[in-house]
mmCIF file of C-alpha atoms and ligand atoms in Angstrom:
data_model
loop_
_atom_site.group_PDB
_atom_site.id
_atom_site.type_symbol
_atom_site.label_atom_id
_atom_site.label_comp_id
_atom_site.label_asym_id
_atom_site.label_seq_id
_atom_site.Cartn_x
_atom_site.Cartn_y
_atom_site.Cartn_z
ATOM 1 C CA MET A 1 150.978 106.763 97.580
ATOM 2 C CA ILE A 2 147.862 105.049 96.006
ATOM 3 C CA ALA A 3 148.265 103.139 93.077
ATOM 4 C CA PRO A 4 146.184 104.126 89.867
ATOM 5 C CA PRO A 5 143.346 101.907 88.535
ATOM 6 C CA GLN A 6 145.136 98.888 86.410
ATOM 7 C CA THR A 7 143.512 96.860 83.564
ATOM 8 C CA GLU A 8 143.405 93.244 83.906
ATOM 9 C CA ASN A 9 146.710 92.692 82.181
ATOM 10 C CA HIS A 10 148.079 95.416 84.486
ATOM 11 C CA GLN A 11 148.382 98.411 81.972
ATOM 12 C CA PRO A 12 146.956 101.726 83.796
ATOM 13 C CA LEU A 13 143.963 102.882 82.808
ATOM 14 C CA ALA A 14 145.241 107.415 83.019
ATOM 15 C CA HIS A 15 145.561 106.928 79.193
ATOM 16 C CA LEU A 16 142.204 105.959 77.875
ATOM 17 C CA ASP A 17 139.330 108.189 77.198
ATOM 18 C CA LEU A 18 137.299 106.386 79.296
ATOM 19 C CA GLU A 19 133.871 108.074 78.353
ATOM 20 C CA LYS A 20 134.863 107.348 74.844
ATOM 21 C CA GLU A 21 135.679 103.701 75.257
ATOM 22 C CA ILE A 22 132.413 103.479 77.135
ATOM 23 C CA VAL A 23 130.157 104.606 74.595
ATOM 24 C CA ARG A 24 131.933 102.464 71.825
ATOM 25 C CA LEU A 25 132.061 99.261 73.749
ATOM 26 C CA LYS A 26 128.371 99.907 74.500
ATOM 27 C CA ARG A 27 127.738 100.400 70.693
ATOM 28 C CA GLN A 28 129.383 97.206 70.177
ATOM 29 C CA MET A 29 128.066 95.334 72.743
ATOM 30 C CA ASN A 30 124.346 96.270 72.154
ATOM 31 C CA ALA A 31 124.381 97.403 75.706
ATOM 32 C CA VAL A 32 121.710 99.867 77.647
ATOM 33 C CA ILE A 33 123.345 101.855 80.619
ATOM 34 C CA LEU A 34 120.766 102.314 83.550
ATOM 35 C CA ALA A 35 121.507 104.680 86.115
ATOM 36 C CA HIS A 36 120.426 105.569 89.789
ATOM 37 C CA PHE A 37 120.025 109.044 90.385
ATOM 38 C CA TYR A 38 122.387 108.232 93.023
ATOM 39 C CA GLN A 39 125.071 107.404 90.840
ATOM 40 C CA GLU A 40 128.616 110.153 90.406
ATOM 41 C CA SER A 41 127.522 112.865 88.093
ATOM 42 C CA GLU A 42 129.637 111.630 85.305
ATOM 43 C CA ILE A 43 128.403 108.025 85.243
ATOM 44 C CA GLN A 44 124.820 109.821 85.195
ATOM 45 C CA ASP A 45 125.876 112.122 82.097
ATOM 46 C CA LEU A 46 126.794 108.981 80.313
ATOM 47 C CA ALA A 47 123.834 106.751 80.764
ATOM 48 C CA ASP A 48 121.009 106.199 78.422
ATOM 49 C CA PHE A 49 118.681 106.718 81.188
ATOM 50 C CA VAL A 50 118.688 107.773 85.028
ATOM 51 C CA GLY A 51 115.740 107.005 87.244
ATOM 52 C CA ASP A 52 114.257 106.367 90.122
ATOM 53 C CA SER A 53 114.053 102.382 91.203
ATOM 54 C CA LEU A 54 110.543 102.059 89.417
ATOM 55 C CA GLN A 55 111.583 103.697 86.341
ATOM 56 C CA LEU A 56 114.731 101.527 86.271
ATOM 57 C CA SER A 57 113.047 98.271 86.428
ATOM 58 C CA GLN A 58 110.317 99.696 84.348
ATOM 59 C CA LYS A 59 113.335 100.505 81.571
ATOM 60 C CA ALA A 60 115.049 97.003 82.056
ATOM 61 C CA ALA A 61 111.497 95.085 81.786
ATOM 62 C CA ALA A 62 111.327 96.810 78.166
ATOM 63 C CA THR A 63 114.578 96.949 77.075
ATOM 64 C CA SER A 64 115.565 95.272 73.484
ATOM 65 C CA ALA A 65 119.278 95.947 74.114
ATOM 66 C CA ASP A 66 121.454 92.232 74.722
ATOM 67 C CA VAL A 67 123.174 93.577 77.464
ATOM 68 C CA ILE A 68 122.216 95.833 80.786
ATOM 69 C CA VAL A 69 124.810 97.613 82.512
ATOM 70 C CA PHE A 70 123.277 98.791 85.808
ATOM 71 C CA CYS A 71 124.695 101.585 87.133
ATOM 72 C CA GLY A 72 123.269 101.090 90.931
ATOM 73 C CA VAL A 73 123.037 98.346 93.694
ATOM 74 C CA LEU A 74 123.008 94.633 93.607
ATOM 75 C CA PHE A 75 119.268 94.371 94.204
ATOM 76 C CA MET A 76 118.701 97.069 91.510
ATOM 77 C CA ALA A 77 121.173 94.456 88.896
ATOM 78 C CA GLU A 78 119.257 91.677 90.661
ATOM 79 C CA THR A 79 115.679 93.346 90.083
ATOM 80 C CA ALA A 80 116.859 93.678 86.038
ATOM 81 C CA LYS A 81 118.369 90.105 86.072
ATOM 82 C CA ILE A 82 115.015 88.132 87.181
ATOM 83 C CA LEU A 83 113.494 90.407 84.627
ATOM 84 C CA ASN A 84 115.614 89.362 81.647
ATOM 85 C CA PRO A 85 116.810 85.853 82.022
ATOM 86 C CA SER A 86 118.428 85.481 78.967
ATOM 87 C CA LYS A 87 120.341 88.995 79.026
ATOM 88 C CA LEU A 88 123.462 89.360 80.324
ATOM 89 C CA VAL A 89 123.335 92.091 83.289
ATOM 90 C CA LEU A 90 126.386 93.683 84.561
ATOM 91 C CA LEU A 91 127.229 95.386 87.866
ATOM 92 C CA PRO A 92 130.396 97.719 87.998
ATOM 93 C CA ASP A 93 130.882 96.602 91.749
ATOM 94 C CA LEU A 94 129.152 93.487 93.088
ATOM 95 C CA LYS A 95 130.097 94.580 96.496
ATOM 96 C CA ALA A 96 127.450 97.568 95.671
ATOM 97 C CA GLY A 97 124.653 96.312 98.643
ATOM 98 C CA CYS A 98 122.338 98.154 100.578
ATOM 99 C CA SER A 99 122.100 98.725 104.369
ATOM 100 C CA LEU A 100 118.149 97.535 103.847
ATOM 101 C CA ALA A 101 118.807 94.873 102.072
ATOM 102 C CA ASP A 102 121.562 93.466 103.996
ATOM 103 C CA GLY A 103 119.727 94.011 107.395
ATOM 104 C CA CYS A 104 116.598 91.623 106.292
ATOM 105 C CA PRO A 105 117.810 88.213 105.652
ATOM 106 C CA ALA A 106 115.793 85.348 104.054
ATOM 107 C CA ASN A 107 115.824 83.100 106.976
ATOM 108 C CA LEU A 108 114.695 86.045 109.545
ATOM 109 C CA PHE A 109 111.929 87.770 106.948
ATOM 110 C CA ARG A 110 110.546 84.117 106.518
ATOM 111 C CA ALA A 111 110.311 83.762 110.429
ATOM 112 C CA PHE A 112 109.001 87.017 110.440
ATOM 113 C CA ARG A 113 105.892 85.930 108.051
ATOM 114 C CA GLU A 114 105.434 82.914 109.358
ATOM 115 C CA ARG A 115 104.621 84.550 112.631
ATOM 116 C CA TYR A 116 101.785 86.610 110.777
ATOM 117 C CA PRO A 117 99.859 83.923 108.392
ATOM 118 C CA GLU A 118 96.991 85.931 107.797
ATOM 119 C CA HIS A 119 98.977 88.980 106.121
ATOM 120 C CA VAL A 120 100.153 90.081 102.907
ATOM 121 C CA ALA A 121 103.887 90.969 102.510
ATOM 122 C CA ILE A 122 104.584 94.059 100.767
ATOM 123 C CA THR A 123 108.229 94.652 100.382
ATOM 124 C CA TYR A 124 110.556 96.967 99.393
ATOM 125 C CA ILE A 125 112.579 96.822 96.022
ATOM 126 C CA ASN A 126 115.163 97.597 98.226
ATOM 127 C CA CYS A 127 115.857 93.516 99.340
ATOM 128 C CA SER A 128 117.387 90.614 97.922
ATOM 129 C CA ALA A 129 116.278 87.943 95.670
ATOM 130 C CA GLU A 130 115.472 85.750 97.899
ATOM 131 C CA VAL A 131 113.361 88.315 100.315
ATOM 132 C CA LYS A 132 111.650 89.209 97.283
ATOM 133 C CA ALA A 133 110.755 85.415 96.473
ATOM 134 C CA LEU A 134 109.234 85.540 99.734
ATOM 135 C CA SER A 135 107.257 88.400 99.357
ATOM 136 C CA ASP A 136 103.426 88.814 97.449
ATOM 137 C CA ILE A 137 103.870 92.294 95.981
ATOM 138 C CA ILE A 138 107.047 94.625 95.422
ATOM 139 C CA CYS A 139 106.871 98.427 95.912
ATOM 140 C CA THR A 140 109.261 101.152 95.427
ATOM 141 C CA SER A 141 108.740 104.651 97.322
ATOM 142 C CA SER A 142 107.035 106.155 94.302
ATOM 143 C CA ASN A 143 104.014 103.421 94.042
ATOM 144 C CA ALA A 144 103.987 101.814 97.656
ATOM 145 C CA GLU A 145 101.038 104.567 98.286
ATOM 146 C CA LYS A 146 99.049 103.497 95.024
ATOM 147 C CA ILE A 147 99.709 99.867 95.930
ATOM 148 C CA ILE A 148 98.451 99.879 99.508
ATOM 149 C CA ARG A 149 95.382 101.163 98.441
ATOM 150 C CA GLN A 150 94.306 98.851 96.395
ATOM 151 C CA ILE A 151 94.637 96.104 98.886
ATOM 152 C CA PRO A 152 91.019 95.309 100.425
ATOM 153 C CA PRO A 153 90.682 96.996 103.626
ATOM 154 C CA GLU A 154 90.320 93.737 106.023
ATOM 155 C CA GLN A 155 92.872 92.570 104.517
ATOM 156 C CA PRO A 156 96.034 92.455 107.277
ATOM 157 C CA ILE A 157 99.673 93.851 105.704
ATOM 158 C CA VAL A 158 103.186 93.188 106.603
ATOM 159 C CA PHE A 159 105.783 95.664 105.383
ATOM 160 C CA ALA A 160 109.360 95.556 105.148
ATOM 161 C CA PRO A 161 112.296 96.083 104.998
ATOM 162 C CA ASP A 162 112.063 99.819 105.556
ATOM 163 C CA GLN A 163 110.425 100.795 109.114
ATOM 164 C CA HIS A 164 110.539 104.812 108.194
ATOM 165 C CA LEU A 165 108.696 104.518 104.522
ATOM 166 C CA GLY A 166 106.617 101.727 106.347
ATOM 167 C CA ARG A 167 105.673 104.694 109.306
ATOM 168 C CA PHE A 168 105.138 107.446 106.364
ATOM 169 C CA LEU A 169 102.602 105.022 104.448
ATOM 170 C CA ILE A 170 100.735 104.297 107.636
ATOM 171 C CA LYS A 171 100.082 108.125 107.987
ATOM 172 C CA LYS A 172 99.232 108.072 104.343
ATOM 173 C CA THR A 173 97.022 105.498 103.798
ATOM 174 C CA GLY A 174 95.525 105.380 107.512
ATOM 175 C CA ARG A 175 96.129 101.271 107.300
ATOM 176 C CA GLU A 176 97.816 99.341 110.069
ATOM 177 C CA LEU A 177 101.097 97.996 108.658
ATOM 178 C CA ARG A 178 103.133 95.381 110.712
ATOM 179 C CA LEU A 179 107.259 97.082 109.954
ATOM 180 C CA TRP A 180 110.020 95.038 110.028
ATOM 181 C CA PRO A 181 112.394 97.608 111.956
ATOM 182 C CA GLY A 182 114.973 98.278 109.263
ATOM 183 C CA SER A 183 116.728 101.416 107.846
ATOM 184 C CA CYS A 184 118.895 103.327 105.377
ATOM 185 C CA ILE A 185 122.304 104.456 106.788
ATOM 186 C CA VAL A 186 122.023 107.202 104.740
ATOM 187 C CA HIS A 187 118.851 108.631 105.474
ATOM 188 C CA GLU A 188 119.239 107.728 109.423
ATOM 189 C CA MET A 189 122.267 109.986 109.290
ATOM 190 C CA PHE A 190 120.036 113.444 108.775
ATOM 191 C CA SER A 191 119.381 115.244 112.197
ATOM 192 C CA GLU A 192 116.177 117.095 112.944
ATOM 193 C CA ARG A 193 118.143 119.610 115.072
ATOM 194 C CA SER A 194 120.095 120.564 112.075
ATOM 195 C CA LEU A 195 118.301 120.785 109.432
ATOM 196 C CA VAL A 196 115.693 123.216 111.809
ATOM 197 C CA GLN A 197 119.057 125.291 112.328
ATOM 198 C CA LEU A 198 119.198 125.277 108.664
ATOM 199 C CA LYS A 199 115.858 126.178 107.751
ATOM 200 C CA GLU A 200 116.157 128.827 109.713
ATOM 201 C CA ARG A 201 119.018 130.272 107.832
ATOM 202 C CA HIS A 202 117.051 129.905 104.546
ATOM 203 C CA PRO A 203 113.773 130.422 105.483
ATOM 204 C CA HIS A 204 112.356 130.743 102.109
ATOM 205 C CA ALA A 205 113.499 127.108 101.367
ATOM 206 C CA LYS A 206 111.196 124.480 100.545
ATOM 207 C CA THR A 207 112.197 120.871 102.514
ATOM 208 C CA LEU A 208 112.202 117.993 100.314
ATOM 209 C CA ALA A 209 112.761 114.748 101.436
ATOM 210 C CA HIS A 210 112.880 110.956 100.774
ATOM 211 C CA PRO A 211 110.751 108.601 102.962
ATOM 212 C CA GLU A 212 113.535 106.426 103.758
ATOM 213 C CA CYS A 213 113.680 109.474 106.481
ATOM 214 C CA PRO A 214 112.753 109.550 109.760
ATOM 215 C CA GLU A 215 109.889 110.651 111.109
ATOM 216 C CA ALA A 216 111.536 113.444 112.725
ATOM 217 C CA VAL A 217 113.347 114.900 109.823
ATOM 218 C CA LEU A 218 109.858 114.289 107.435
ATOM 219 C CA ARG A 219 107.765 116.468 109.930
ATOM 220 C CA HIS A 220 109.664 119.300 108.740
ATOM 221 C CA ALA A 221 109.290 118.557 105.139
ATOM 222 C CA ASP A 222 107.317 120.538 102.554
ATOM 223 C CA TYR A 223 107.250 117.498 99.952
ATOM 224 C CA VAL A 224 107.947 113.998 100.811
ATOM 225 C CA GLY A 225 108.416 111.585 97.602
ATOM 226 C CA SER A 226 110.989 109.249 95.530
ATOM 227 C CA THR A 227 113.926 110.478 93.974
ATOM 228 C CA THR A 228 111.778 111.476 90.689
ATOM 229 C CA GLY A 229 109.303 113.189 92.744
ATOM 230 C CA ILE A 230 112.038 115.384 94.449
ATOM 231 C CA LEU A 231 113.020 116.289 91.120
ATOM 232 C CA LYS A 232 109.584 117.024 89.615
ATOM 233 C CA TYR A 233 108.599 118.910 92.942
ATOM 234 C CA ALA A 234 111.819 121.078 92.295
ATOM 235 C CA GLU A 235 111.283 121.179 88.956
ATOM 236 C CA GLN A 236 107.635 122.639 89.167
ATOM 237 C CA SER A 237 107.729 124.799 92.225
ATOM 238 C CA PRO A 238 107.757 128.492 91.572
ATOM 239 C CA ALA A 239 110.542 128.309 95.182
ATOM 240 C CA THR A 240 114.099 129.140 94.319
ATOM 241 C CA GLU A 241 116.008 127.290 96.947
ATOM 242 C CA PHE A 242 115.547 124.095 98.165
ATOM 243 C CA ILE A 243 116.966 122.022 101.127
ATOM 244 C CA VAL A 244 117.211 118.235 100.083
ATOM 245 C CA ALA A 245 117.373 115.521 102.583
ATOM 246 C CA THR A 246 118.209 112.432 100.689
ATOM 247 C CA GLU A 247 121.321 110.653 98.730
ATOM 248 C CA ASN A 248 123.197 113.828 97.441
ATOM 249 C CA GLY A 249 123.607 112.368 94.066
ATOM 250 C CA ILE A 250 120.308 113.624 93.272
ATOM 251 C CA LEU A 251 121.390 117.041 93.234
ATOM 252 C CA HIS A 252 123.500 116.805 89.553
ATOM 253 C CA GLN A 253 119.664 116.283 87.922
ATOM 254 C CA MET A 254 118.446 118.859 90.121
ATOM 255 C CA GLU A 255 121.026 121.375 88.924
ATOM 256 C CA LYS A 256 121.106 120.288 85.354
ATOM 257 C CA SER A 257 117.565 120.996 85.182
ATOM 258 C CA CYS A 258 116.875 124.223 87.600
ATOM 259 C CA PRO A 259 120.232 125.776 86.556
ATOM 260 C CA GLU A 260 118.373 129.024 88.217
ATOM 261 C CA LYS A 261 117.808 127.354 91.760
ATOM 262 C CA LYS A 262 119.819 126.931 94.673
ATOM 263 C CA PHE A 263 120.122 123.353 96.040
ATOM 264 C CA ILE A 264 121.041 122.341 99.786
ATOM 265 C CA SER A 265 122.141 119.177 100.997
ATOM 266 C CA ALA A 266 120.258 118.286 104.427
ATOM 267 C CA PRO A 267 122.884 118.143 107.634
ATOM 268 C CA GLY A 268 123.833 115.192 109.935
ATOM 269 C CA GLU A 269 124.341 115.700 113.235
ATOM 270 C CA GLY A 270 126.782 118.674 114.029
ATOM 271 C CA GLY A 271 126.052 119.533 110.377
ATOM 272 C CA CYS A 272 128.272 117.272 108.856
ATOM 273 C CA SER A 273 127.362 116.487 105.082
ATOM 274 C CA CYS A 274 127.535 112.790 105.175
ATOM 275 C CA SER A 275 124.467 112.046 102.900
ATOM 276 C CA GLU A 276 126.538 110.096 100.632
ATOM 277 C CA CYS A 277 125.346 106.432 100.063
ATOM 278 C CA PRO A 278 128.724 104.468 100.266
ATOM 279 C CA HIS A 279 127.399 101.369 98.176
ATOM 280 C CA MET A 280 125.915 103.793 95.209
ATOM 281 C CA LYS A 281 129.573 105.109 95.083
ATOM 282 C CA LEU A 282 131.386 102.191 94.655
ATOM 283 C CA ASN A 283 130.560 102.390 91.199
ATOM 284 C CA THR A 284 133.428 104.494 89.012
ATOM 285 C CA MET A 285 133.839 105.309 85.766
ATOM 286 C CA GLU A 286 136.578 102.523 85.705
ATOM 287 C CA LYS A 287 134.709 99.966 87.131
ATOM 288 C CA LEU A 288 132.087 100.372 84.918
ATOM 289 C CA TYR A 289 134.553 100.556 81.484
ATOM 290 C CA LEU A 290 136.110 97.438 82.991
ATOM 291 C CA CYS A 291 132.810 95.510 83.569
ATOM 292 C CA MET A 292 132.049 95.924 79.997
ATOM 293 C CA ARG A 293 135.215 95.127 78.577
ATOM 294 C CA ASP A 294 135.479 92.161 80.659
ATOM 295 C CA ARG A 295 131.230 91.164 80.733
ATOM 296 C CA THR A 296 131.625 90.787 84.597
ATOM 297 C CA PRO A 297 130.877 91.031 87.045
ATOM 298 C CA GLU A 298 127.564 89.115 85.944
ATOM 299 C CA ILE A 299 124.465 88.767 88.001
ATOM 300 C CA THR A 300 123.069 85.298 87.935
ATOM 301 C CA LEU A 301 120.517 83.407 89.893
ATOM 302 C CA ASP A 302 119.263 80.320 90.238
ATOM 303 C CA GLU A 303 116.343 80.257 87.751
ATOM 304 C CA GLU A 304 113.833 78.491 90.671
ATOM 305 C CA LEU A 305 114.607 81.613 92.940
ATOM 306 C CA ARG A 306 114.286 83.634 89.752
ATOM 307 C CA GLN A 307 110.964 82.345 88.851
ATOM 308 C CA ARG A 308 109.579 82.863 92.685
ATOM 309 C CA ALA A 309 111.200 86.219 92.894
ATOM 310 C CA LEU A 310 109.820 87.526 89.659
ATOM 311 C CA ARG A 311 105.679 87.000 90.536
ATOM 312 C CA PRO A 312 105.804 89.676 92.920
ATOM 313 C CA ILE A 313 107.725 92.167 90.698
ATOM 314 C CA VAL A 314 105.241 91.512 87.821
ATOM 315 C CA ARG A 315 102.636 92.179 90.322
ATOM 316 C CA MET A 316 103.891 95.563 91.035
ATOM 317 C CA LEU A 317 104.327 96.419 87.674
ATOM 318 C CA GLU A 318 100.818 95.551 86.910
ATOM 319 C CA MET A 319 99.631 97.562 90.378
ATOM 320 C CA SER A 320 101.744 100.721 89.156
HETATM 321 P P1 LIG B 401 113.980 105.941 94.637
HETATM 322 O O1 LIG B 401 114.891 106.058 93.629
HETATM 323 O O2 LIG B 401 112.849 104.724 93.970
HETATM 324 O O3 LIG B 401 113.340 106.855 95.439
HETATM 325 O O4 LIG B 401 114.515 105.055 95.698
HETATM 326 C C1 LIG B 401 115.846 105.551 96.842
HETATM 327 C C2 LIG B 401 116.863 104.427 96.827
HETATM 328 O O5 LIG B 401 117.057 104.753 98.516
HETATM 329 C C3 LIG B 401 117.575 103.742 96.477
HETATM 330 O O6 LIG B 401 118.385 102.694 96.770
HETATM 331 FE FE1 LIG B 402 120.110 101.137 100.392
HETATM 332 FE FE2 LIG B 402 120.199 103.622 101.450
HETATM 333 FE FE3 LIG B 402 122.084 103.421 99.887
HETATM 334 FE FE4 LIG B 402 119.324 103.589 98.920
HETATM 335 S S1 LIG B 402 120.665 105.128 99.855
HETATM 336 S S2 LIG B 402 121.163 101.781 98.198
HETATM 337 S S3 LIG B 402 118.689 102.739 100.508
HETATM 338 S S4 LIG B 402 121.985 102.254 101.638
#
């Protein structure tokens, strides 16, 4: 039998109205709850702001709250802390990582950079604070193209850690990017063959894909963009049916803002629905409540590292 969640003094949480308690703690702490679109729907509904990676860092940069409760993954909460060294930044589960960040360790990234000393390093925000500190400009999927277009054409560029986003940007901008070979475990699972079969069964559906998907999937998409881009496309399109190739948490906002439209998750190999990020889904309402009640786990960063990681993030915010 699975034991129910316990508090620190071993009291079960089942008797608590978690939503009410979280709202009470939020007022008491002067906290803001920021959530990514890939969080479970209950968390999204409770958050003060739900958005993509860029919007969440902009919100973190602008907040006047004393405490930032980040419902997302570690690199996002770290970015909030880099921007707000004096604030308490909480992440409900410190183990909420990211395959892109984990696949790009700082020592190997440093060696990669050293091989291309003339190159400017534009690095996807899905990376550790150490890798940010070794980068020139950070980007997200919603501003990467805009940032690359601001780099003089004669300036060579390395792009890390997502090779699929990198290839998409090469196609979009016509620039040669030296790519780090990383990928997202969720977006890599979508199957071209199953997607084509699904499209045949839904001939009027528009296919919307995140640029972390492999090229073989992106070539079947009517629209490729960030989570916010995907949401906006669905809101503005006259189509009524959509196949969505990104983490399935986004479907919650799509269904909320377009209740009359139908959204179908893109399938994995053999038609499986495997579009759930195991890292994002580590955060739960129970852990959210506990992290606020106990003011832990907290994000902490070495000050010298924080200052080095801040520079490329500020450049991103200026260039967005
Ligand atoms: P965006 O929300 O910025 O599109 O990023 C998606 C993602 O994979 C976050 O980990
Ligand atoms: Fe990382 Fe992929 Fe999860 Fe986003 S969906 S946090 S890129 S593993």
